[in-house]
XYZ file of C-alpha atoms in Angstrom:
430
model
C 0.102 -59.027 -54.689
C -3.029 -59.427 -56.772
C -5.326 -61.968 -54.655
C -7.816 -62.436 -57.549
C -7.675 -65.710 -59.961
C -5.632 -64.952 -63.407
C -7.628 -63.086 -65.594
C -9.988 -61.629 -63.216
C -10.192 -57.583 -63.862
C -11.836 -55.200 -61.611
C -14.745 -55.320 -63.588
C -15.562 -58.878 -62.638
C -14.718 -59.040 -59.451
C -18.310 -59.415 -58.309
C -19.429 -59.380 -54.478
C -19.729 -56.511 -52.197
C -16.789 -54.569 -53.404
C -18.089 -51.311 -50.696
C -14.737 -50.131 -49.020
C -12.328 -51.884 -50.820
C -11.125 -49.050 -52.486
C -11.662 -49.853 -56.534
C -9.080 -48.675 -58.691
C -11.170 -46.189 -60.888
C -11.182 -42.431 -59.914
C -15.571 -42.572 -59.733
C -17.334 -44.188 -57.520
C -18.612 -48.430 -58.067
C -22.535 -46.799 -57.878
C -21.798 -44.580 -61.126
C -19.767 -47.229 -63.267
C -22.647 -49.620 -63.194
C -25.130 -47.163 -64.743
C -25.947 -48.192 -67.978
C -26.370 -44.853 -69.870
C -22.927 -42.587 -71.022
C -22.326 -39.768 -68.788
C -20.759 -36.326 -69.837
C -17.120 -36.672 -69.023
C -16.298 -33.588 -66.965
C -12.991 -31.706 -68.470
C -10.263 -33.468 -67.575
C -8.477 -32.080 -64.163
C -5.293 -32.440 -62.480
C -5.788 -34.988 -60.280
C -3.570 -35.259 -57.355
C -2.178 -38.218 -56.342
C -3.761 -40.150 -53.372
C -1.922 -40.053 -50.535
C 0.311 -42.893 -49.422
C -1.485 -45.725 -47.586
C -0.315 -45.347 -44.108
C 0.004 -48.511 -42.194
C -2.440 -49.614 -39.358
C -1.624 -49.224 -35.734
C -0.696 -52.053 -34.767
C -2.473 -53.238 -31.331
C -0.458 -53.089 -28.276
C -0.721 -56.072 -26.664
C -1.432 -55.489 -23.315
C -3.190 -52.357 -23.167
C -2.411 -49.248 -20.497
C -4.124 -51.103 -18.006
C -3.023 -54.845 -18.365
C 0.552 -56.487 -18.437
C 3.481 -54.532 -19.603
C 3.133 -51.631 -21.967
C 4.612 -51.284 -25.805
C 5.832 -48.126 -26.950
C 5.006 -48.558 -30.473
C 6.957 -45.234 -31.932
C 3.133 -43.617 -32.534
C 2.224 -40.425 -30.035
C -1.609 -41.158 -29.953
C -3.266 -37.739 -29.399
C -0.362 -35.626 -29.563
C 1.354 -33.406 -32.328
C 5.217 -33.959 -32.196
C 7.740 -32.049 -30.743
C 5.199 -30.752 -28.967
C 3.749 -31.150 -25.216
C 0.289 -31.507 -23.403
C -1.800 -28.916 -22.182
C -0.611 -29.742 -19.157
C 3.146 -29.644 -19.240
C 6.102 -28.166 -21.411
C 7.187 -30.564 -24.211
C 10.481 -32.461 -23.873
C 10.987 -32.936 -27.861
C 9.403 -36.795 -27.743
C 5.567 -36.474 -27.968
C 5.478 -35.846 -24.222
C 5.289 -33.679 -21.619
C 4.975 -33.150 -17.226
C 1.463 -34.535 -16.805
C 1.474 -36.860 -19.894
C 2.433 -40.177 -20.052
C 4.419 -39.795 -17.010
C 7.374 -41.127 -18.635
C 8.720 -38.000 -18.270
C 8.796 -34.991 -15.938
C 9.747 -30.957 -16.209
C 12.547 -29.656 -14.932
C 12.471 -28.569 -11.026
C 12.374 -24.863 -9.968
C 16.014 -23.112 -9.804
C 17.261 -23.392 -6.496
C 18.028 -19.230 -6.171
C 19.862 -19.518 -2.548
C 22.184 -21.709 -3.663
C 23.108 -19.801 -6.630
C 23.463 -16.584 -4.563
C 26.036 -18.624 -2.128
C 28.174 -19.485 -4.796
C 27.998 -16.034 -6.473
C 28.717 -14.387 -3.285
C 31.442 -17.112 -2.444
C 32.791 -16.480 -6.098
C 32.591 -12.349 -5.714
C 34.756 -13.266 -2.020
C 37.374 -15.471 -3.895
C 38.146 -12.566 -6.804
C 38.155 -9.705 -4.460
C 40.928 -11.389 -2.016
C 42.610 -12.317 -4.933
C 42.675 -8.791 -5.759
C 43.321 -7.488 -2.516
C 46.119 -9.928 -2.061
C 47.960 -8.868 -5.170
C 47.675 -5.773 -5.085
C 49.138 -6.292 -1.338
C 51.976 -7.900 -2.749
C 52.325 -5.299 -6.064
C 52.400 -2.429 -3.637
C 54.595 -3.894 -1.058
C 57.393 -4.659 -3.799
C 57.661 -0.983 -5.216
C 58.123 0.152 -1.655
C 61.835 1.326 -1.458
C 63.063 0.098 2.146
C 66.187 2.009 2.091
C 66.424 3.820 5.731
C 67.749 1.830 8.364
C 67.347 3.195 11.612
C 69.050 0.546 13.679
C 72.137 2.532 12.830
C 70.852 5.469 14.520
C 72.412 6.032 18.442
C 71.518 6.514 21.818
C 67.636 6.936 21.110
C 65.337 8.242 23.747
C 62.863 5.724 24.721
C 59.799 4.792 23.124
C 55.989 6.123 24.020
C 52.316 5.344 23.426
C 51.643 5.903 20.070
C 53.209 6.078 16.682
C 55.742 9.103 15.589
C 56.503 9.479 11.837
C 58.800 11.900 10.564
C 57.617 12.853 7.134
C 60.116 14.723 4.241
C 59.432 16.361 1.179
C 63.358 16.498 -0.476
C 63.995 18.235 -3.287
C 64.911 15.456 -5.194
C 64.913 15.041 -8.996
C 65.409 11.906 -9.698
C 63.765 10.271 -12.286
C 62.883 13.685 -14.122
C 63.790 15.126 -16.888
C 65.450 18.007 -18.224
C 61.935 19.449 -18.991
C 60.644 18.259 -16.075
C 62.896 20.028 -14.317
C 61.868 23.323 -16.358
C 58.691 23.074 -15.953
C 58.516 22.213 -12.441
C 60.649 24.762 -11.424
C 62.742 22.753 -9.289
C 66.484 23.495 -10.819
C 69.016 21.748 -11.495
C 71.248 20.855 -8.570
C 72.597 17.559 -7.582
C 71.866 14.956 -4.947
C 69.285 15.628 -2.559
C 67.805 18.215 0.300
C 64.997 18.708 2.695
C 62.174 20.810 1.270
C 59.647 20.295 4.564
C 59.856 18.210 7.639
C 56.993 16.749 9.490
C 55.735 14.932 12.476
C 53.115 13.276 12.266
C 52.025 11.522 15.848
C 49.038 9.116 15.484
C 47.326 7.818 18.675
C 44.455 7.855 20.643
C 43.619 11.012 20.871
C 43.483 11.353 16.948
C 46.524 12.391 15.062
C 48.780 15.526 15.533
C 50.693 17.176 12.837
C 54.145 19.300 13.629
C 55.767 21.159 11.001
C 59.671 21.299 11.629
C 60.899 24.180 9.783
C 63.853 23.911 7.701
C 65.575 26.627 9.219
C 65.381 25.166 12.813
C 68.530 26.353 15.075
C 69.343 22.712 16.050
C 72.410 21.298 17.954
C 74.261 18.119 15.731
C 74.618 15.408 17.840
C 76.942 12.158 18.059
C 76.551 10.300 15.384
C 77.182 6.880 13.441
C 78.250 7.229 9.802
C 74.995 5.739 7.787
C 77.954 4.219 4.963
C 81.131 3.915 6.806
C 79.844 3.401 10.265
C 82.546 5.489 12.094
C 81.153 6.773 15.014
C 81.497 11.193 14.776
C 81.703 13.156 18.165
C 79.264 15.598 19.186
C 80.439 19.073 18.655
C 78.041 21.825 19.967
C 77.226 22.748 16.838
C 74.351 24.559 16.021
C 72.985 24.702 12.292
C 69.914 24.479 10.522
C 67.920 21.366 10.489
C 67.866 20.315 6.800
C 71.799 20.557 7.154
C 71.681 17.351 8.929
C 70.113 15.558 5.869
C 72.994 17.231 3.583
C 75.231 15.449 5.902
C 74.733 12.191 6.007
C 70.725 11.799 5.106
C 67.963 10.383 6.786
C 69.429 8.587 9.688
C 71.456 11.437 10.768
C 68.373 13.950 10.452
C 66.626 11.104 12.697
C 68.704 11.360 15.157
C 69.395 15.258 15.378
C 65.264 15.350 15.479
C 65.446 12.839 18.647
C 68.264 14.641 19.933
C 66.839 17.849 20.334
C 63.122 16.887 21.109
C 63.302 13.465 23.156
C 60.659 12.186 21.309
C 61.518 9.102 19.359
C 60.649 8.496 15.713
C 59.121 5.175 14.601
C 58.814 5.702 11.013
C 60.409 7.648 8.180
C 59.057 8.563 5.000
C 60.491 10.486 2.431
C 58.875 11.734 -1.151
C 60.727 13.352 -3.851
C 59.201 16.373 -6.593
C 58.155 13.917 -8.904
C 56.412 11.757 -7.050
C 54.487 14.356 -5.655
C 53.564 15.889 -8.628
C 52.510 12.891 -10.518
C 49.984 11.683 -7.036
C 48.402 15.180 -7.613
C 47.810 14.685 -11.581
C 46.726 10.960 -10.855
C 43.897 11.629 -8.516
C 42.832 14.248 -10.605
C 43.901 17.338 -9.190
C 43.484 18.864 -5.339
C 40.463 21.220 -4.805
C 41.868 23.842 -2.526
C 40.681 27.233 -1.050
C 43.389 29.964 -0.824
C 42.519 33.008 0.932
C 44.272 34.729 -0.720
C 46.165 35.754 -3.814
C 50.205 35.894 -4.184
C 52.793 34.890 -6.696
C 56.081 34.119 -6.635
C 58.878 33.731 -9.454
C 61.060 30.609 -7.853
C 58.675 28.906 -7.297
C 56.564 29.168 -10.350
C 53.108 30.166 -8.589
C 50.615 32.771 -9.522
C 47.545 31.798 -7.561
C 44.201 33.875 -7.078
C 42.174 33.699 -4.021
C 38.894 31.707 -3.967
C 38.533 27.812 -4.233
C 40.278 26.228 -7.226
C 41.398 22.450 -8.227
C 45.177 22.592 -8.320
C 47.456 20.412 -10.638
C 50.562 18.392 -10.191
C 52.729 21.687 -11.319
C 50.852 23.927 -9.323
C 50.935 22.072 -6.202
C 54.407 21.905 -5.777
C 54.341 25.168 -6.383
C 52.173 26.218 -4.135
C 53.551 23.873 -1.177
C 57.225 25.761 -2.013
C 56.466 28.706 -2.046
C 58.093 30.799 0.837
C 59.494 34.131 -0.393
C 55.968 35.365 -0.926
C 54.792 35.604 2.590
C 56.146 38.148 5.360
C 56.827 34.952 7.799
C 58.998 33.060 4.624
C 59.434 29.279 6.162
C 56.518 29.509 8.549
C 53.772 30.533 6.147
C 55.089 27.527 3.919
C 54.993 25.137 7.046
C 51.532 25.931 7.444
C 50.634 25.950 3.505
C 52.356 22.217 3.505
C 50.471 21.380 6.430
C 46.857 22.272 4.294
C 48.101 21.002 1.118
C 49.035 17.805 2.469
C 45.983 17.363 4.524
C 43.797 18.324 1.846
C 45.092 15.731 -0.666
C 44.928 12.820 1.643
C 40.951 13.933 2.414
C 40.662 13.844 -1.340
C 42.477 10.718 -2.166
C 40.984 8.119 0.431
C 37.612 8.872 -0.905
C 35.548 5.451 -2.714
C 35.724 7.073 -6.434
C 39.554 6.742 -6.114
C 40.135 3.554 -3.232
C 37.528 1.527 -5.722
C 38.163 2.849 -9.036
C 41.354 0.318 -10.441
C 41.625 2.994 -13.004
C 42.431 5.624 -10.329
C 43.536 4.045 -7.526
C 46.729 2.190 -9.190
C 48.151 4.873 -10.929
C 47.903 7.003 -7.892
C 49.478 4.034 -6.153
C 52.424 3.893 -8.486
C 53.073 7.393 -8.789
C 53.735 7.550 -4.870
C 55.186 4.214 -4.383
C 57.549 4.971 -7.496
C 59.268 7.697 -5.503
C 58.721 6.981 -2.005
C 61.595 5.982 1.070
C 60.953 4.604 3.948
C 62.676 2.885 6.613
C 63.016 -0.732 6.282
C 60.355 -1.644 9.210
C 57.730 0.233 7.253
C 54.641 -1.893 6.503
C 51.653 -1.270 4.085
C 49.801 -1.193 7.249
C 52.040 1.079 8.820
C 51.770 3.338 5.679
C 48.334 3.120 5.465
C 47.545 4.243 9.360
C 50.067 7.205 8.325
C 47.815 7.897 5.326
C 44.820 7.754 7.512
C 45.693 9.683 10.518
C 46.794 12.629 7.656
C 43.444 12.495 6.128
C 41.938 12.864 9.882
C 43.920 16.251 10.572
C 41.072 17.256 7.717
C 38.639 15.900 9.366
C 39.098 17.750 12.385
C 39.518 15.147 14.373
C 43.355 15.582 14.807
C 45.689 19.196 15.116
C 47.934 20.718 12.835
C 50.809 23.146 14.212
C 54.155 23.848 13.794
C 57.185 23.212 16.822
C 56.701 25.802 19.603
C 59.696 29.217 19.003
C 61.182 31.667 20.843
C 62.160 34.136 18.244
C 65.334 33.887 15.541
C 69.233 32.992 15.897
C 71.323 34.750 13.186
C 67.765 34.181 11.055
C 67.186 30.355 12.410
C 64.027 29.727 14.204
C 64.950 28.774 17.647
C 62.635 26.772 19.905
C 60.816 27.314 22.560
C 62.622 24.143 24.911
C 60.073 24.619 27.744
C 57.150 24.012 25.359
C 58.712 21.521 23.071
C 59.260 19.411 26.500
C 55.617 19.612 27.602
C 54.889 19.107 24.350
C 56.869 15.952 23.949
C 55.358 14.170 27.563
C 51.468 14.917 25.797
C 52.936 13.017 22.783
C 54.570 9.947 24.578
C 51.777 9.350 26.927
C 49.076 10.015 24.616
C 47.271 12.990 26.024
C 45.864 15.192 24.626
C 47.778 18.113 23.052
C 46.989 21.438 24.683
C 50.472 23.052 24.010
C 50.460 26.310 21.062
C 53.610 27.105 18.902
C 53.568 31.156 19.888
């Protein structure tokens, strides 16, 4: 509003009009002269910029009474913070106004407990399902309460271990390529014990052409009880006759020696644990072949397949000693890929370790007291006949019965009381 009297005009305003801002563009000094200036050519002028309003004055100061925050950051460019402090986005900053303060250092030890805690929780979870996965594809199919008149037990743990020659689950070209046939049902293809104790583990090869009595039996399906007979056969004819709990208990029979644990693996599941760890690195001194059985193998170290495994494990009519040389081949083969599978780039690589897990659970029977523990100490005590720390042999013999291998019954005894009390084995098989 206009506080001069109607009429008035800057002109006549009169008084001291110094710092009250006339309205012409010149200065008050120059428009009073009384001679006609030059007028300079006429330039864009740019417009004056918007009166800002005063400050207005906080009442009681920073040092008296309550203080007014006005909206205005005296001193201070916005957004921004002192040179003392980061800005918070308001004007201020830690060592301002102290109105406001930085954030506190990260507390490091407490996030490493809760990303260690957190790293604990997964891995358990892990662990525990995988527990459970594994446990659930085991194929508890031996019972061995049905087996009779068992000796008693010893110190340790016995497992008798088969390779069968069965085909289930493969197919015609499997088959082919495998070189395993075409016949039905199921045999023995090798026969292990495997003794675990203190005094590290001890591996005995039961060849399938043992000269073994048949005992007494119970029927496994019908549960009729069968008389002993005297009658001597080979070994794996026990498993043709009634399957695993009847070659149990021929095995007790004729050794004393009581077994805790079966476990059985078929041609396809062996040959798919080979291709899923990669292959078995193994050292053959030297070079045979053999058409049965499909292998043609130089000497000299060399990573062997799934195919060429079961090959190699097989094969029997290319060695002078037939069934023995192939005991102790199965012996090293086996050995060798439990050294090579319990090794961190398989146990902790997911990618590896479950499908080797699968392709041996897939195709594996046990008895129907088996644990994953139990199964893993079996694992482990195989690995340590590698490792030296355990021996590898096959049962103690005579000589031959109408071409069986007949056992030596002194040693086998001695051999048996090392076994059940623990000792140390000292007996040979020749």
């Amino acid at each position: 509003m206009n506080d001069w009297p109607e009429g008035w005009s800057d002109d006549n305003r009169g008084g001291n009009r110094y710092g009250q801002g006339g309205a012409g563009a010149q200065p008050e000094s120059a428009r009073s002269m009384p001679h006609v200036q030059r007028r300079p050519a006429p330039q864009q002028q740019r417009p004056a910029p918007p009166r800002q309003r005063p400050i207005p004055q906080q009442p009681g100061g920073y040092d008296n009474g309550p203080q007014y925050d006005s909206g205005y950051n005296n001193g201070q460019v916005y957004g921004g913070g002192n040179a003392g402090g980061r800005g918070n986005g308001h004007g201020g900053g830690q060592g301002g106004d102290g109105y406001t303060q930085g954030r506190p250092a990260p507390d490091w030890r407490r996030r490493i407990k809760i990303g260690a805690l957190t790293l604990v929780v997964v891995v358990l979870g892990v662990s525990i399902g995988t527990y459970f996965w594994a446990d659930s594809k085991l194929k508890r199919e031996v019972d061995l309460s049905k087996v009779i008149e068992r000796p008693k037990s010893g110190d340790g743990t016995n497992y008798l271990i088969v390779g069968s020659d069965s085909r289930e689950g493969m197919t015609a070209e499997d088959k082919k390529k495998l070189h395993t046939g075409s016949a039905e049902g199921k045999r023995t293809d090798s026969m292990m014990i495997l003794h675990d104790g203190s005094n590290g583990p001890t591996l005995i090869s039961l060849p399938r052409d043992s000269d073994v009595e048949i005992p007494s039996f119970k029927g496994s399906d019908s549960g009729k009880l069968y008389p002993g007979r005297g009658r001597f056969t080979k070994l794996n004819a026990a498993y043709a006759m009634d399957g695993p709990e009847l070659l149990v208990r021929t095995v007790e029979f004729n050794t004393g020696l009581r077994i805790d644990h079966y476990c059985e693996i078929g041609f396809g599941g062996f040959a798919k644990i080979v291709d899923a760890i990669g292959g078995v690195e193994l050292d053959i001194p030297k070079a045979f072949k053999d058409k049965k059985s499909g292998a043609d193998f130089q000497a000299g170290k060399q990573t062997l397949n799934g195919e060429q495994s079961l090959a190699f494990v097989r094969t029997r009519y290319a060695f002078a000693q037939a069934d023995l040389a192939r005991t102790k081949n199965q012996q090293k083969f086996l050995a060798a890929l439990a050294s090579q599978t319990a090794t961190p780039s398989t146990i902790l690589n997911p990618f590896k370790l479950y499908p080797t897990m699968g392709a041996g659970l897939d195709t594996l029977v046990v008895d129907k007291d088996m644990s994953l523990w139990s199964l893993s100490q079996m694992f482990f005590a195989m690995k340590d006949v590698t490792g030296g720390d355990g021996k590898s042999m096959n049962m103690p013999m005579s000589g031959f019965r109408n071409g069986n291998v007949v056992w030596d019954k002194a040693k086998v005894k001695q051999l048996v009381e090392q076994l059940n009390n623990d000792e140390k084995v000292t007996v040979t098989e020749n």
